Amino acid sequence: MKFIHIADVHLGAKPDRGFSWSEQRGKDIWDSFTHIAEICESEGTDLLLIAGDLFHKQPLLRELKEAAYTLGRLSRTQVVLIAGNHDYISERSPYTSFSWPDNVHMLADRDMDSIYLENINTEIYGFSYHAREIKEPLYDKITPGCAERINILLAHGGTADNIPIDKNALLRSDFDYIALGHIHKPEYLAERMAYCGSLEPMDKNETGERGYIKGEIIKEEEKSRLHSEFIPHARCQYKRIAMAVHPGMTNGEIRDSIRETMKSQGENHIYQFSLTGKRARDMVFDIEGFLSLGNILEAADNTLPDYDFTALKEENEDNIIGLYIKAIEEGEFSREFGEKALYYGMEALLEAKNYK
């Protein structure tokens, strides 16, 4: 039985609101979901698992119809999904009365339920959120009912506010695969238990690759063999770039370096640049100009001024500047603390004396 495991798609989200690329990111999320359906069709996938938060919030009816159309076109793939904490089922949710295509099965109850798909001898267990938060560990005592079937648990949670998960308890449950959602970073907790992560990154803290898990389960009597792997799929990544600066560097040179970095790593990605190293004491960085060069979310100045502390100490040996440098150099500080204390203290002292 061949499967694809996705979660935390967040259809309807528009990351980085207020930035020029936000609208496109919203479209990318829908396109990425559609592409998963295309992969299922082209690869003859038997089962698509959606482990919660297909939508960013409780979906509008028109959004449900769009998603259902995409999934309903699958000629071979069966789809099983649950609602997560973002798209939980409220009393007025369109989920409550929505009719999915015949190949799409939503485990919509608040209590544990299952569906058996006879053609692939697979039973999928799970339940949907009916509240924004669920703090009880509801997965700890779940066990499959029939060992001759391929048994899969579809689960959303793993944090204190959203169904705490006991990894060891789940591993003892004898499921052939446990498809997790809620944590956006892909991670295998064990060979047969994994977070696939979000299909696309949602904000600047979600650096690294995002995608889905593809797998195959072969059942032989009551034993099974599983092979699965994470597949990168996201249309863009958030990238944090530390850019080294030297004292002779100009704003023009930095702009060219930023452009070259974005060109080589991909102009479709979203960047956070951090300027590091030493800058000339009179240097003023054109931060606003850097932000206008493309998909740049942040540009931060983390450089230090280029001081000659030996010369400053000699020139100011009889005043507070020289005494301060001497005290820091002779103090029992860590290297990192001592360096920061020297630079930040010197900024304040020189500013006070109009040395800067």
Coordinates of C-alpha atoms in Angstrom, one line a residue:
M1 CA 0.0 0.0 0.0
K2 CA 1.6 3.3 -1.2
F3 CA 0.7 6.4 0.8
I4 CA 1.5 10.1 1.1
H5 CA 1.3 11.9 4.4
I6 CA 0.8 15.6 4.6
A7 CA -0.4 18.0 7.3
D8 CA -0.6 21.7 8.3
V9 CA -1.3 22.8 4.7
H10 CA -3.0 25.9 6.0
L11 CA -5.1 26.7 2.9
G12 CA -6.2 30.3 3.1
A13 CA -3.1 31.6 5.0
K14 CA -1.2 34.6 3.6
P15 CA 2.2 34.6 5.3
D16 CA 4.0 37.9 5.8
R17 CA 1.0 40.2 5.5
G18 CA 2.0 43.7 4.5
F19 CA 4.9 42.5 2.3
S20 CA 4.8 42.6 -1.5
W21 CA 5.0 38.8 -1.8
S22 CA 2.3 37.9 0.7
E23 CA -0.5 37.5 -1.8
Q24 CA 1.8 35.2 -3.9
R25 CA 2.6 33.1 -0.8
G26 CA -1.1 32.5 -0.3
K27 CA -1.4 31.3 -3.9
D28 CA 1.7 29.1 -3.5
I29 CA 0.0 27.3 -0.6
W30 CA -3.0 26.3 -2.8
D31 CA -0.7 25.4 -5.7
S32 CA 1.4 23.2 -3.5
F33 CA -1.7 21.4 -2.3
T34 CA -2.9 20.9 -5.9
H35 CA 0.6 19.6 -6.8
I36 CA 0.3 16.9 -4.1
A37 CA -2.9 15.7 -5.7
E38 CA -1.1 15.6 -9.1
I39 CA 1.7 13.5 -7.5
C40 CA -0.8 11.1 -6.1
E41 CA -2.4 10.7 -9.5
S42 CA 0.8 10.3 -11.5
E43 CA 2.4 7.9 -9.0
G44 CA -0.6 5.7 -8.4
T45 CA -0.7 6.5 -4.7
D46 CA -3.3 4.4 -2.8
L47 CA -3.8 6.6 0.2
L48 CA -3.4 10.3 1.0
L49 CA -3.3 11.1 4.7
I50 CA -4.0 14.6 5.9
A51 CA -3.1 14.9 9.6
G52 CA -5.0 18.1 10.5
D53 CA -5.0 21.8 9.6
L54 CA -5.8 21.4 6.0
F55 CA -7.1 25.0 6.4
H56 CA -5.6 27.9 8.2
K57 CA -8.9 28.6 10.0
Q58 CA -12.4 27.2 9.9
P59 CA -12.9 27.0 6.2
L60 CA -15.4 29.0 4.1
L61 CA -17.8 26.8 2.0
R62 CA -16.1 28.0 -1.2
E63 CA -12.7 26.9 0.1
L64 CA -14.1 23.5 1.0
K65 CA -15.5 23.1 -2.5
E66 CA -12.2 24.0 -4.1
A67 CA -10.3 21.4 -1.9
A68 CA -13.0 18.8 -2.5
Y69 CA -12.8 19.3 -6.3
T70 CA -9.0 18.8 -6.2
L71 CA -9.2 15.6 -4.1
G72 CA -12.3 14.3 -5.9
R73 CA -10.5 14.2 -9.2
L74 CA -8.2 11.5 -8.0
S75 CA -8.9 8.3 -9.9
R76 CA -7.2 5.8 -7.6
T77 CA -6.3 7.6 -4.4
Q78 CA -8.4 7.3 -1.3
V79 CA -8.1 10.4 1.1
V80 CA -8.5 10.4 4.8
L81 CA -8.4 13.6 6.9
I82 CA -9.0 15.1 10.3
A83 CA -9.5 18.6 11.5
G84 CA -6.8 20.1 13.6
N85 CA -6.6 23.0 16.1
H86 CA -6.7 25.7 13.4
D87 CA -9.6 24.3 11.3
Y88 CA -11.4 22.7 14.2
I89 CA -15.1 21.9 13.8
S90 CA -17.4 24.4 15.5
E91 CA -21.2 24.3 15.6
R92 CA -21.4 26.6 12.6
S93 CA -18.5 25.1 10.6
P94 CA -19.3 24.1 7.0
Y95 CA -17.5 20.8 7.9
T96 CA -20.6 19.7 9.7
S97 CA -22.9 19.4 6.7
F98 CA -20.4 19.2 3.8
S99 CA -20.6 16.2 1.4
W100 CA -17.1 15.1 0.3
P101 CA -16.5 13.1 -2.9
D102 CA -16.8 9.4 -2.6
N103 CA -13.0 8.9 -2.3
V104 CA -12.6 11.4 0.5
H105 CA -13.3 10.3 4.1
M106 CA -13.2 12.7 7.0
L107 CA -13.0 11.3 10.6
A108 CA -15.1 14.2 11.9
D109 CA -16.2 12.9 15.3
R110 CA -14.6 14.3 18.5
D111 CA -14.1 10.7 19.7
M112 CA -11.8 8.1 18.2
D113 CA -13.2 6.6 15.0
S114 CA -11.9 4.6 12.1
I115 CA -12.5 3.7 8.5
Y116 CA -11.6 0.5 6.8
L117 CA -10.7 0.6 3.1
E118 CA -11.1 -2.9 2.0
N119 CA -9.5 -2.6 -1.4
I120 CA -6.1 -1.8 0.2
N121 CA -6.8 -3.7 3.5
T122 CA -6.1 -0.6 5.5
E123 CA -7.8 0.8 8.5
I124 CA -7.2 4.4 9.5
Y125 CA -7.9 5.7 13.0
G126 CA -8.4 9.2 14.2
F127 CA -10.7 12.0 15.3
S128 CA -11.1 15.7 14.7
Y129 CA -10.7 18.7 17.0
H130 CA -13.9 20.4 18.0
A131 CA -12.1 23.1 20.1
R132 CA -9.1 25.3 19.6
E133 CA -7.3 23.5 22.4
I134 CA -7.3 20.0 23.8
K135 CA -5.0 19.5 26.8
E136 CA -5.8 15.8 27.5
P137 CA -3.4 13.1 26.2
L138 CA -6.1 11.4 24.1
Y139 CA -3.8 9.2 22.0
D140 CA -1.9 7.3 24.8
K141 CA -4.3 4.3 25.0
I142 CA -5.2 3.8 21.4
T143 CA -4.7 0.4 19.9
P144 CA -5.8 -1.1 16.5
G145 CA -8.5 -3.7 16.3
C146 CA -7.4 -6.1 13.7
A147 CA -3.7 -7.2 13.3
E148 CA -4.3 -8.7 9.8
R149 CA -5.0 -5.2 8.5
I150 CA -2.6 -2.3 7.8
N151 CA -3.3 0.0 10.7
I152 CA -2.6 3.7 10.6
L153 CA -3.2 6.3 13.3
L154 CA -3.9 9.9 12.0
A155 CA -3.0 12.2 14.9
H156 CA -2.7 16.0 15.4
G157 CA -0.9 17.3 18.5
G158 CA 2.2 16.9 20.6
T159 CA 2.3 20.1 22.7
A160 CA 0.9 21.0 26.1
D161 CA -2.1 22.8 24.7
N162 CA -2.8 20.4 21.9
I163 CA -3.0 16.8 22.9
P164 CA 0.3 16.0 24.6
I165 CA 1.8 12.8 23.0
D166 CA 3.7 10.1 24.9
K167 CA 6.0 8.8 22.2
N168 CA 6.7 5.5 24.0
A169 CA 3.0 4.8 24.6
L170 CA 2.2 5.3 20.9
L171 CA 5.1 3.0 19.8
R172 CA 3.6 0.3 22.0
S173 CA 0.3 0.6 20.2
D174 CA 1.2 -1.6 17.3
F175 CA 0.2 0.7 14.5
D176 CA 2.0 0.1 11.3
Y177 CA 2.4 3.9 10.8
I178 CA 1.5 6.9 12.9
A179 CA 1.0 10.0 10.7
L180 CA 1.4 13.1 12.9
G181 CA 0.5 16.7 12.3
H182 CA 0.7 20.1 14.3
I183 CA 4.5 20.4 14.5
H184 CA 5.6 22.3 11.3
K185 CA 9.2 21.0 11.3
P186 CA 9.5 17.5 9.7
E187 CA 10.8 15.0 12.1
Y188 CA 10.8 11.2 12.6
L189 CA 10.1 10.3 16.2
A190 CA 10.7 6.7 15.3
E191 CA 10.8 4.6 12.1
R192 CA 7.0 4.3 12.0
M193 CA 6.0 7.6 13.6
A194 CA 6.7 10.9 12.0
Y195 CA 5.7 14.6 11.7
C196 CA 5.7 15.4 8.0
G197 CA 5.8 19.1 8.8
S198 CA 4.0 21.8 7.0
L199 CA 3.7 21.6 3.3
E200 CA 4.9 25.2 3.0
P201 CA 6.7 27.4 5.6
M202 CA 4.3 29.8 7.4
D203 CA 6.7 32.4 8.9
K204 CA 10.3 33.5 9.3
N205 CA 11.0 31.0 12.1
E206 CA 10.3 28.0 9.9
T207 CA 13.6 27.8 8.1
G208 CA 14.8 24.7 6.3
E209 CA 13.0 22.4 4.0
R210 CA 9.3 21.6 4.1
G211 CA 7.3 18.9 2.3
Y212 CA 5.6 15.6 2.7
I213 CA 6.3 11.9 3.6
K214 CA 6.0 9.2 1.0
G215 CA 5.9 5.6 2.0
E216 CA 4.9 2.0 1.3
I217 CA 3.7 -0.7 3.7
I218 CA 3.7 -4.4 2.9
K219 CA 1.6 -6.5 5.2
E220 CA 2.4 -10.2 5.6
E221 CA 0.0 -11.9 7.9
E222 CA 0.3 -9.9 11.2
K223 CA 3.7 -8.4 10.4
S224 CA 4.5 -5.4 8.2
R225 CA 7.4 -3.8 6.5
L226 CA 7.5 0.0 6.2
H227 CA 9.6 2.2 4.0
S228 CA 9.1 5.9 4.1
E229 CA 11.0 9.1 3.3
F230 CA 10.7 12.8 3.6
I231 CA 10.3 14.6 0.3
P232 CA 11.1 18.3 0.0
H233 CA 8.3 20.1 -1.8
A234 CA 7.9 23.7 -0.6
R235 CA 8.0 26.4 -3.3
C236 CA 10.1 28.7 -1.2
Q237 CA 12.2 28.7 2.0
Y238 CA 12.9 31.2 4.7
K239 CA 16.7 31.7 4.7
R240 CA 18.8 33.3 7.3
I241 CA 22.1 34.6 5.9
A242 CA 25.0 36.0 7.9
M243 CA 26.9 38.4 5.7
A244 CA 30.4 39.2 6.8
V245 CA 31.4 42.9 6.6
H246 CA 34.8 44.4 6.7
P247 CA 35.7 48.0 7.6
G248 CA 36.3 49.2 4.1
M249 CA 33.0 47.9 2.7
T250 CA 30.5 50.3 1.2
N251 CA 26.7 50.2 0.9
G252 CA 27.1 49.6 -2.8
E253 CA 29.3 46.6 -2.2
I254 CA 26.9 45.2 0.3
R255 CA 24.0 45.6 -2.1
D256 CA 25.9 43.7 -4.8
S257 CA 26.7 40.9 -2.3
I258 CA 23.0 40.6 -1.3
R259 CA 21.9 40.5 -4.9
E260 CA 24.5 37.8 -5.7
T261 CA 23.5 35.7 -2.7
M262 CA 19.8 35.8 -3.7
K263 CA 20.6 35.0 -7.3
S264 CA 22.7 32.0 -6.4
Q265 CA 20.4 30.6 -3.7
G266 CA 17.1 31.4 -5.4
E267 CA 15.2 34.7 -5.8
N268 CA 11.9 32.9 -4.9
H269 CA 13.1 32.4 -1.3
I270 CA 12.5 34.9 1.5
Y271 CA 15.6 36.2 3.2
Q272 CA 16.7 37.5 6.6
F273 CA 20.2 39.1 6.3
S274 CA 22.4 39.7 9.3
L275 CA 25.5 41.9 8.8
T276 CA 28.3 40.7 10.9
G277 CA 32.0 41.5 11.4
K278 CA 33.6 44.9 11.7
R279 CA 32.4 48.2 10.2
A280 CA 34.2 51.5 9.7
R281 CA 33.4 53.8 12.7
D282 CA 31.6 56.3 10.5
M283 CA 29.7 53.8 8.5
V284 CA 25.9 54.1 8.2
F285 CA 24.2 51.2 6.6
D286 CA 21.4 51.7 4.1
I287 CA 19.0 49.2 5.7
E288 CA 15.9 50.5 3.8
G289 CA 17.8 50.2 0.5
F290 CA 18.7 46.6 1.3
L291 CA 15.1 45.7 2.0
S292 CA 14.0 46.9 -1.4
L293 CA 16.3 44.5 -3.3
G294 CA 13.8 41.6 -3.3
N295 CA 12.1 39.2 -1.0
I296 CA 13.9 40.4 2.1
L297 CA 12.0 40.2 5.3
E298 CA 14.7 41.6 7.6
A299 CA 18.2 43.2 7.3
A300 CA 19.9 43.6 10.7
D301 CA 23.1 45.4 11.6
N302 CA 25.0 43.1 14.0
T303 CA 28.4 44.5 13.2
L304 CA 30.8 46.1 15.7
P305 CA 32.8 49.4 15.0
D306 CA 36.5 48.9 14.1
Y307 CA 38.3 50.3 17.1
D308 CA 42.1 50.2 17.7
F309 CA 41.9 49.6 21.4
T310 CA 45.7 49.7 21.9
A311 CA 45.9 53.1 20.3
L312 CA 42.8 54.4 22.2
K313 CA 44.3 53.1 25.5
E314 CA 47.6 54.9 24.9
E315 CA 45.9 58.1 23.8
N316 CA 43.6 58.1 26.9
E317 CA 45.7 56.5 29.6
D318 CA 44.8 59.3 32.1
N319 CA 41.1 59.5 31.6
I320 CA 38.0 57.2 31.9
I321 CA 38.4 55.8 28.4
G322 CA 41.9 54.4 29.0
L323 CA 40.9 53.2 32.5
Y324 CA 37.8 51.5 31.1
I325 CA 39.8 49.6 28.5
K326 CA 42.4 48.6 31.1
A327 CA 39.7 47.4 33.5
I328 CA 38.1 45.2 30.9
E329 CA 41.4 43.8 29.6
E330 CA 42.5 42.9 33.2
G331 CA 39.1 41.6 34.3
E332 CA 38.2 38.0 34.6
F333 CA 35.5 37.9 31.9
S334 CA 34.7 35.4 29.3
R335 CA 36.1 36.3 25.8
E336 CA 32.6 37.0 24.4
F337 CA 31.5 39.2 27.3
G338 CA 34.8 41.1 27.4
E339 CA 34.6 41.9 23.7
K340 CA 31.1 43.1 23.9
A341 CA 31.8 45.2 27.0
L342 CA 34.7 46.8 25.2
Y343 CA 32.8 47.7 22.1
Y344 CA 29.5 48.8 23.7
G345 CA 31.2 50.7 26.5
M346 CA 33.5 52.5 23.9
E347 CA 30.5 53.5 21.9
A348 CA 28.9 55.2 24.9
L349 CA 32.1 56.8 26.1
L350 CA 33.1 58.1 22.7
E351 CA 29.6 59.3 22.0
A352 CA 29.7 61.3 25.3
K353 CA 32.9 63.0 24.3
N354 CA 31.9 63.5 20.7
Y355 CA 34.8 61.3 19.5
K356 CA 32.5 59.4 17.1

